[in-house]
Structures are given as C-alpha cells and as structure tokens.
Coordinates of C-alpha atoms and ligand atoms in Angstrom, one line a residue:
X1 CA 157.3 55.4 91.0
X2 CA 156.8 58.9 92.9
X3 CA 159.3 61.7 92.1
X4 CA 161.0 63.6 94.7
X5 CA 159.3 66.7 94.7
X6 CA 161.9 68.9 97.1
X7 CA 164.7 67.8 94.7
X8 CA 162.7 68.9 91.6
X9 CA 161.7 72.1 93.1
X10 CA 165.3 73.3 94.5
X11 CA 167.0 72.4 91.0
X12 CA 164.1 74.5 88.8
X13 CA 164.6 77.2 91.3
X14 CA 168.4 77.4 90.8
X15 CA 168.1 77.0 87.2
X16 CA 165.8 79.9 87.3
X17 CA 167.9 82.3 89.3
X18 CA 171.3 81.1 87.5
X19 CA 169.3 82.3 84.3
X20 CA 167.8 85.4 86.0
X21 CA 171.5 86.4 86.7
X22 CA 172.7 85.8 83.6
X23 CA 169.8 88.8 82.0
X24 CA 170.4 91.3 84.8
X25 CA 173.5 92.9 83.2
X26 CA 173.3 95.4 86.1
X27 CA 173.0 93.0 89.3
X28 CA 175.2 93.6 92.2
X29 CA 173.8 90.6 94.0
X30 CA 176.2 88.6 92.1
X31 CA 179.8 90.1 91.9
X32 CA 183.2 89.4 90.3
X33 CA 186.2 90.2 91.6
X34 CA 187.5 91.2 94.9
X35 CA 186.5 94.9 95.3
X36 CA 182.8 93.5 95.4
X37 CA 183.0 90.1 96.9
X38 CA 182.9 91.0 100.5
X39 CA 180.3 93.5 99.9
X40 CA 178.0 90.8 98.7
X41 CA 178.6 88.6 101.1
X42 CA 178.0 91.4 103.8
X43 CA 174.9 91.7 101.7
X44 CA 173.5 88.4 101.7
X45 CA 174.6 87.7 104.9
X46 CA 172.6 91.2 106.4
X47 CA 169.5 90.0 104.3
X48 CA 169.5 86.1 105.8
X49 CA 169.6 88.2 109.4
X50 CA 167.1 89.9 108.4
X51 CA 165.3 87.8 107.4
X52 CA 165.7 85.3 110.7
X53 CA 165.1 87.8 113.2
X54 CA 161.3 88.7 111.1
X55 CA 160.6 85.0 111.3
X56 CA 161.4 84.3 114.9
X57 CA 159.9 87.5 116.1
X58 CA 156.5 86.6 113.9
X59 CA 156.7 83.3 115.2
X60 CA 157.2 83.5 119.3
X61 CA 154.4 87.0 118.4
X62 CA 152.4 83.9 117.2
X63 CA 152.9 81.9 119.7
X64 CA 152.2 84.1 122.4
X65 CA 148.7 84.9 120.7
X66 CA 147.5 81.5 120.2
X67 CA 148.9 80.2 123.9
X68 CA 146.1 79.0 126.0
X69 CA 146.1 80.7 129.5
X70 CA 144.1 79.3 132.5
X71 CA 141.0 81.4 133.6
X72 CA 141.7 83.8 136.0
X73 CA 141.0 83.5 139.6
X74 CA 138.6 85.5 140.9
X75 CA 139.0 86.6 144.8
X76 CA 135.5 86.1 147.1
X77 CA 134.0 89.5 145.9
X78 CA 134.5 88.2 142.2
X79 CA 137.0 91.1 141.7
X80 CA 140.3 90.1 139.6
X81 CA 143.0 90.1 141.7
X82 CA 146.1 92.4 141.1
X83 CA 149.7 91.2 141.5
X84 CA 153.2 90.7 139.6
X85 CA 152.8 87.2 137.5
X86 CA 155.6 84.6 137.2
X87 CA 158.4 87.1 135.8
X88 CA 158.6 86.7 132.3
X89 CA 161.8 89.4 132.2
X90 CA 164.6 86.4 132.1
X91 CA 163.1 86.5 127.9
X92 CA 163.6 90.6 128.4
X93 CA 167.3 89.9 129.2
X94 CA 167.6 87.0 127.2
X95 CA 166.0 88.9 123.8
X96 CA 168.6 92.0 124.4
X97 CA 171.5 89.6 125.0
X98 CA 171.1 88.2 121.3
X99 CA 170.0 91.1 119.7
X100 CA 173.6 92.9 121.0
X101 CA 175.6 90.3 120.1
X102 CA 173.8 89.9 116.5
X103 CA 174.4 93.7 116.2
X104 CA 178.0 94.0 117.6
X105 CA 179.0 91.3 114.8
X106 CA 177.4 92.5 111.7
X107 CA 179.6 96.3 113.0
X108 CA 182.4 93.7 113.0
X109 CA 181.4 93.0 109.4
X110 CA 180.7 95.9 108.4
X111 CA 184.2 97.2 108.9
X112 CA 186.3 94.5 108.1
X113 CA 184.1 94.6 104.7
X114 CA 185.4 98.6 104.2
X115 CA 188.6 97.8 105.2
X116 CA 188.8 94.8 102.4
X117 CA 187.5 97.0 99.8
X118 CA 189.2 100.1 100.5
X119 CA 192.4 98.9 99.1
X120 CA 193.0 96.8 96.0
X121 CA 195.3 93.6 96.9
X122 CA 198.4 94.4 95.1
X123 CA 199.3 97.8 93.8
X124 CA 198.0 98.0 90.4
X125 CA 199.8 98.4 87.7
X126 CA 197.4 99.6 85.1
X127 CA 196.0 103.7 85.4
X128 CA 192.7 104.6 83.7
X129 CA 191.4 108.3 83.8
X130 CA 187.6 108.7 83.4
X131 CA 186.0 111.9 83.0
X132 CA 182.1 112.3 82.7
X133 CA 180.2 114.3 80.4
X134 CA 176.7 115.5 79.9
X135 CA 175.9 112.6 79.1
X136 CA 178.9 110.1 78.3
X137 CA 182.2 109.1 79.5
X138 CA 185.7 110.0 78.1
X139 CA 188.4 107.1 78.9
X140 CA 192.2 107.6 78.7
X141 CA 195.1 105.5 79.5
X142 CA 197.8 107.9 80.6
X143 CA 201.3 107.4 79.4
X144 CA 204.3 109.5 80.1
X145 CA 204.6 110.0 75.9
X146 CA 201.8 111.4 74.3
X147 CA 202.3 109.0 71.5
X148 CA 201.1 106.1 73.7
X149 CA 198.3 107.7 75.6
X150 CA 195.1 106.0 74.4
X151 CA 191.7 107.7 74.3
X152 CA 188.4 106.3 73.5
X153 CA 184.8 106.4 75.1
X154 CA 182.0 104.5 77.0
X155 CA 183.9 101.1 77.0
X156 CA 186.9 100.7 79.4
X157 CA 188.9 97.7 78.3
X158 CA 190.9 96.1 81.5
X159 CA 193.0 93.2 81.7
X160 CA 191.4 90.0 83.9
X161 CA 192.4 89.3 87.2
X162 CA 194.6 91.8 88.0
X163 CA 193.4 95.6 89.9
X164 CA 193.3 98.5 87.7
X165 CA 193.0 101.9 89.3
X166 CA 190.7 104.5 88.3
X167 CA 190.7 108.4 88.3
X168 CA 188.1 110.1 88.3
X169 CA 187.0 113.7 87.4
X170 CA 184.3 115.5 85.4
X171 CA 183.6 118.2 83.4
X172 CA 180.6 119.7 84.5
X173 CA 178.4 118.4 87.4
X174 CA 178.5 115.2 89.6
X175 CA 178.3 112.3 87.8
X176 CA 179.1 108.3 89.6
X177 CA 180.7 105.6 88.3
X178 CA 179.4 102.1 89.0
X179 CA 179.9 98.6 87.6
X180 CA 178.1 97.0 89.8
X181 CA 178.9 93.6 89.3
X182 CA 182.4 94.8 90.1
X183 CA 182.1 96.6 92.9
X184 CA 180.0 100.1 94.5
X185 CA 179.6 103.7 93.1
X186 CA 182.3 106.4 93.5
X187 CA 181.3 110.0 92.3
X188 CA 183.2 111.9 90.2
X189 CA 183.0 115.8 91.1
X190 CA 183.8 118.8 89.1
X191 CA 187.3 120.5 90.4
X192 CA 188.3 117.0 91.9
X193 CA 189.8 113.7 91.0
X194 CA 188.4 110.6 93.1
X195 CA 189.9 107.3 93.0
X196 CA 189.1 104.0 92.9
X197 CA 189.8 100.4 92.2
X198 CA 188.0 98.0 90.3
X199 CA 189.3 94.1 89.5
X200 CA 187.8 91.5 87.8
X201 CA 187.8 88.2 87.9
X202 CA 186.1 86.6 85.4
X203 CA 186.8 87.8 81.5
X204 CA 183.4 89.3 80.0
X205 CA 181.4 92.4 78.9
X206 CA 180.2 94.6 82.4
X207 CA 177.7 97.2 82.1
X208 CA 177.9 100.1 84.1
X209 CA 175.6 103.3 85.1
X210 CA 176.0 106.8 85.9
X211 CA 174.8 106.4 89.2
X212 CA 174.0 109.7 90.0
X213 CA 171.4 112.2 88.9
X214 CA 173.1 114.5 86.5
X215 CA 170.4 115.6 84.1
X216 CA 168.0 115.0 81.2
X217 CA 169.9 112.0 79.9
X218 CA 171.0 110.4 82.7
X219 CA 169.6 106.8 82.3
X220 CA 171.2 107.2 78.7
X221 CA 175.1 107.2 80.2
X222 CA 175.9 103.7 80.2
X223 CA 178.9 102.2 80.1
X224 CA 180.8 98.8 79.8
X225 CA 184.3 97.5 81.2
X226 CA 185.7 95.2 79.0
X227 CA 187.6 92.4 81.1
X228 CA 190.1 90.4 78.6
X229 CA 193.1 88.3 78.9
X230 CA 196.0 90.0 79.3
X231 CA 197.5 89.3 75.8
X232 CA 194.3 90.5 74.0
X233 CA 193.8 93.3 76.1
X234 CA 197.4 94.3 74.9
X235 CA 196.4 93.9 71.2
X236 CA 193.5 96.5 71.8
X237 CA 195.4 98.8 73.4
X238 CA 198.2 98.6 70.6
X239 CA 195.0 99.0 68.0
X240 CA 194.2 102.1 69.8
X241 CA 197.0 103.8 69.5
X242 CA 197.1 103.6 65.7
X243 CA 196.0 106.6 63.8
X244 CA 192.9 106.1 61.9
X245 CA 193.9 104.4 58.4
X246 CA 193.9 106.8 55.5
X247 CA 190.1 107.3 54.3
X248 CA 191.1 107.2 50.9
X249 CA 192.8 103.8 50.6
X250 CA 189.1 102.6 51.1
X251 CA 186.8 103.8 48.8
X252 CA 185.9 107.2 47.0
X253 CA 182.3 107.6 49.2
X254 CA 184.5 107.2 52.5
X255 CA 187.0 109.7 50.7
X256 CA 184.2 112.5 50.5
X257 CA 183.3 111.5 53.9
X258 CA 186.3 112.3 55.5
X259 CA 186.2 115.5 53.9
X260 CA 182.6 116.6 55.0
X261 CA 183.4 115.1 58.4
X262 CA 187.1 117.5 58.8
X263 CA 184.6 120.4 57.5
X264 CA 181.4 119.3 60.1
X265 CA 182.6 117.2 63.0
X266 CA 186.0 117.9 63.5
X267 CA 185.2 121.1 65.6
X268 CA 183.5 118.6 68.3
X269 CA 185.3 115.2 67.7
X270 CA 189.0 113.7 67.0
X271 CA 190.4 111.5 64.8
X272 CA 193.7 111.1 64.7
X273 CA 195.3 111.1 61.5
X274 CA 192.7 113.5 59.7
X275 CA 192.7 117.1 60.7
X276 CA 189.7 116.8 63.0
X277 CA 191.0 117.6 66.8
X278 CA 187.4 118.5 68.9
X279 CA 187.3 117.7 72.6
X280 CA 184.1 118.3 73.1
X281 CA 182.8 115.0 72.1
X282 CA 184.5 111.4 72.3
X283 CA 187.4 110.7 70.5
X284 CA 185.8 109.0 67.3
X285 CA 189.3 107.6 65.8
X286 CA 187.8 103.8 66.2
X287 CA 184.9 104.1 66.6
X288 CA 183.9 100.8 65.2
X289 CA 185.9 99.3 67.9
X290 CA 183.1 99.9 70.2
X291 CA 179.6 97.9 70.8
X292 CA 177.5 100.9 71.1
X293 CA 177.2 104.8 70.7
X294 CA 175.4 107.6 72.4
X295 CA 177.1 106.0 75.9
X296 CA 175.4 102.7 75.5
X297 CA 171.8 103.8 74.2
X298 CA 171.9 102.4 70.4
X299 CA 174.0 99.5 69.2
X300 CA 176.5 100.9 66.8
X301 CA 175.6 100.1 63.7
X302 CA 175.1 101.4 60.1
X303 CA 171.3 102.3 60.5
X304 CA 172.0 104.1 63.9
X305 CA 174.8 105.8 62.9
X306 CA 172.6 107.5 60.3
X307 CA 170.0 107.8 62.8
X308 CA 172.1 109.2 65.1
X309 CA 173.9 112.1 63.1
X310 CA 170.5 113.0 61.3
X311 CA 168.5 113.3 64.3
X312 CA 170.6 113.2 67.7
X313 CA 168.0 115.6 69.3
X314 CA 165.3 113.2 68.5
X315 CA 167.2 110.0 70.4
X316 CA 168.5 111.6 73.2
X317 CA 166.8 115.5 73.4
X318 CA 169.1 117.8 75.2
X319 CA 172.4 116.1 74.1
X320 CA 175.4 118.5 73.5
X321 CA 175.5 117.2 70.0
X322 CA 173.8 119.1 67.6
X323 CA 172.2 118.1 64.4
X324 CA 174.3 119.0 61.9
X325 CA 172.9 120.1 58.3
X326 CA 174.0 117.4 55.7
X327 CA 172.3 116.8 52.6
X328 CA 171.7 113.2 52.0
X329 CA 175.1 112.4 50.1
X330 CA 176.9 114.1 52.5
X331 CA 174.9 112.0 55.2
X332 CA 175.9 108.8 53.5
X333 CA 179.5 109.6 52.5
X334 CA 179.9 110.9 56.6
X335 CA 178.5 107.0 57.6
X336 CA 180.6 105.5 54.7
X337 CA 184.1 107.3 56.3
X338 CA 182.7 106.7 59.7
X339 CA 182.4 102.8 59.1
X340 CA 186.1 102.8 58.1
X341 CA 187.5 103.6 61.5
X342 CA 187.8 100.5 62.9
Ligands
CUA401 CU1 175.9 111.2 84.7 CU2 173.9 110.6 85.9

C-alpha cells in the first residue's frame, strides 16, 4: 500500500516546529497573552505578504523572460520598424492598484495593532516596579505599608490571566525590558519611569532580555516572569514578605555564616531580619526562592554559589560585585547561611 507522502511531510514538519518552539525560550513568533497577540499576527501576516508579493513578482518576471515573441517584421529596406506596441500599461495600472490597496491595509493593521497593545484590557490591578542595574534587575511590589512591600530580583512572579502593570526606571544607563513571548521591549531610562503592561495567558516560566546595549555584561541580564495561578502566586508573595528565618535555628556552620555575611555582604546586599541593609546589590533575603543568580547566567545552586562569591570577576568581569576575601571556612559557612534563605 503507498503512504501519503504530503500528509507525512506536513505532520513531521509541525512536530518539528511545535518542538523548535518549545527550546526557543526567547521566541516572539509565538506569544502568550494579549499585549503580544496582535503583534504576532501583524507579524505573520506582513511576512505571508511578503512573502506573496516575491513569488508573484518572480513568477510573471519569469514568465515574461521565457514568453515566446514572433519575429519582428522587417520594413522593405530590412530596417526594424519603430512604433508604440499593443499597450501593455492596463498591467501598469492594474500592478499600482493592488500594490495601494495591499499597502493601505497592512497601515490599517498596523495601527489598530498599536492601538490593541497600547492599553491593557481591564485596568490592572497588580503594580510591579523594575529598576535595572549594571547588570541585573531589582523587582518590587509597592504597597502603601512598608511592611508589605516585597523586594526580590531577576524573577518577576505575576498572576495568570490577568494584566499587571509595570514601572520602569534605572539606575544608571538605558537598559530595555522584554519578555518577548509576552509582548515588545520598553526602555527604561535613567531620571524617568516608563510604563508598561504585560499579561499572560498561559501559566509557565518566561525568559526575558535586557534588550538594549548597556555594557560589558549585557547578554548576562536575563530575566524570567513567573506566570502562576492566582492562589499560588499569593503564597509567594506572602513567602516574600517573611523575614529571613533565624540562621541559628539551623545549624552552627550557617550560624558563622550569617555572621561573616553581616561583617562582608551586608554593606552591598539585604536580608531582612539580620543586620545586613545594602542596596547596592539585590535583595538576597530568599534567595533560594529563585532559579538562578548573576540575572540568569548560573543556575543557583551550591557549587555556583561558591563559584560565584569566590570568583565573581572571573564569571561575569566588570560586575559591580567585588571578590570579597574569605578564607575557605568562612567561604563555606557564607554558602552554608546562604542556602538557608529560602
Ligand atoms: Cu541592560 Cu543591556
């Protein structure tokens, strides 16, 4: 029996790409909530034109190569007689008549596509403040009291489904946000605060970019928007505003660690509960709540931790965190205290 090979072809193919979309973390050909949607579909839709008007152009160019013309008629002196052929301008007209019409509607698009995204559909009801560094991000949820304003770094959690606005600033040159498979960039400029909206749709782990040249490390400032249900995103954010548990209800090395980090870190970083109150680096009170460290470059685990304090210089040269002189107890005890701040 023979196979149907079209079938077979079109069903590897989309297997293919559905896979291929699931390993580009950073794809905005594929979107998930409404402030991206439109823009994807203006995308797709610009790129089939595209794509039409090269194929019917190559093809009547073709055409007109390979067409098969009758010799021409010479006059009695064997001269080639001048004159105006049968008028081929009706194809002129015809050609400009599309091409306007094409062009008008994709302007028609293309504003009805900012007008979509300009706006989120309802008001939203969740605030988040991003300011970039050299070279991470520092995230807050505001709150009238103190006591419930939430501060972490290089993971944004949100709630699915529903818009969640963002302000943006930054503390020393211009940096851009971008998730892009939740919608486009928006700089954030020193002296300013830009907003924007982001929703999405779909709960799941988003990977975003600085998407603007801001230095030596700027492919190493990552980020990641956390889209949860609403009930779990509330237990994080009620995690988060916990001080960091006591170091010594753990173990003695995390004890000593807490001490060497007050004595070493605590100029640069916070943690809340100890007396560490830095804000020049992120906000380190659970720091084991988050995937990664060094704004998305290492995965945060024991061995990079250690990596990471010993040698920060070495990972990401230029980094405003310096390497800070521990001997090798101290080292372990500082990882030992860290590991504790969940
Ligand atoms: Cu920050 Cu590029």
């Amino acid at each position: 029996m023979r196979r149907p090979l079209l079938p077979l072809l079109l069903a590897s193919a989309l297997a293919a790409s559905t896979t291929a979309r699931a390993e580009t973390p950073m794809s905005y050909m594929h979107t998930f909530g409404p402030a991206g949607d439109p823009v994807t579909q203006l995308n797709w839709g610009l790129t089939a034109i595209s794509v039409a008007v090269t194929v019917i152009i190559g093809a009547l160019v073709l055409l007109a190569a390979l067409r098969k013309r009758p010799p021409p008629q010479l006059d009695a002196q064997g001269r080639l007689p001048l004159g105006r052929g049968r008028g081929g301008m009706s194809w002129i007209y015809v050609g400009i008549a599309v091409t306007v019409l094409v062009l008008f509607g994709t302007t028609i698009w293309n504003v009805l596509v900012l007008s979509a995204v300009s706006k989120p559909p309802q008001q939203p009801a969740l605030t988040v403040e991003v300011t970039a560094h050299q070279w991470w991000w520092e995230v807050s949820y505001p709150s009238d009291s103190p006591s419930q304003t939430v501060t972490t770094a290089n993971e944004i959690h949100i709630p699915v489904g529903e818009p969640v606005l963002f302000k943006l600033k930054s503390a020393d040159v211009i940096h851009s946000f971008w998730i892009p498979k939740l919608g486009g960039k928006t700089d954030l400029i020193p002296g300013r605060i830009n907003r924007a909206w982001l929703q999405a749709d779909q709960a799941g782990r988003y990977r975003g970019q600085c998407g603007e040249y801001c230095g030596a490390q700027h492919a190493h400032m990552a980020l990641y928007v956390v889209a949860e249900a609403p009930e779990r995103f509330a237990a994080w954010r009620d995690a988060q505003l916990a001080a960091a548990r006591s170091a010594a209800s753990a173990h003695d090395l995390a004890a000593h660690g807490s001490e060497v980090f007050v004595q070493h870190c605590g100029v640069c970083h916070t943690v809340r509960g100890i007396e560490a109150h830095g804000r020049l680096g992120p906000d380190l009170t659970h720091l084991m709540s988050r995937a990664t460290i060094a704004a998305g470059q290492l995965d945060n685990n024991r061995g990079n931790l250690y990596g990471w304090i010993a040698g920060p210089q070495r990972l990401k040269p230029g980094t405003r965190m310096p390497r800070v002189l521990l001997d090798p107890q101290e080292l372990r005890d500082v990882v030992a205290y860290l590991e504790t701040l969940k």
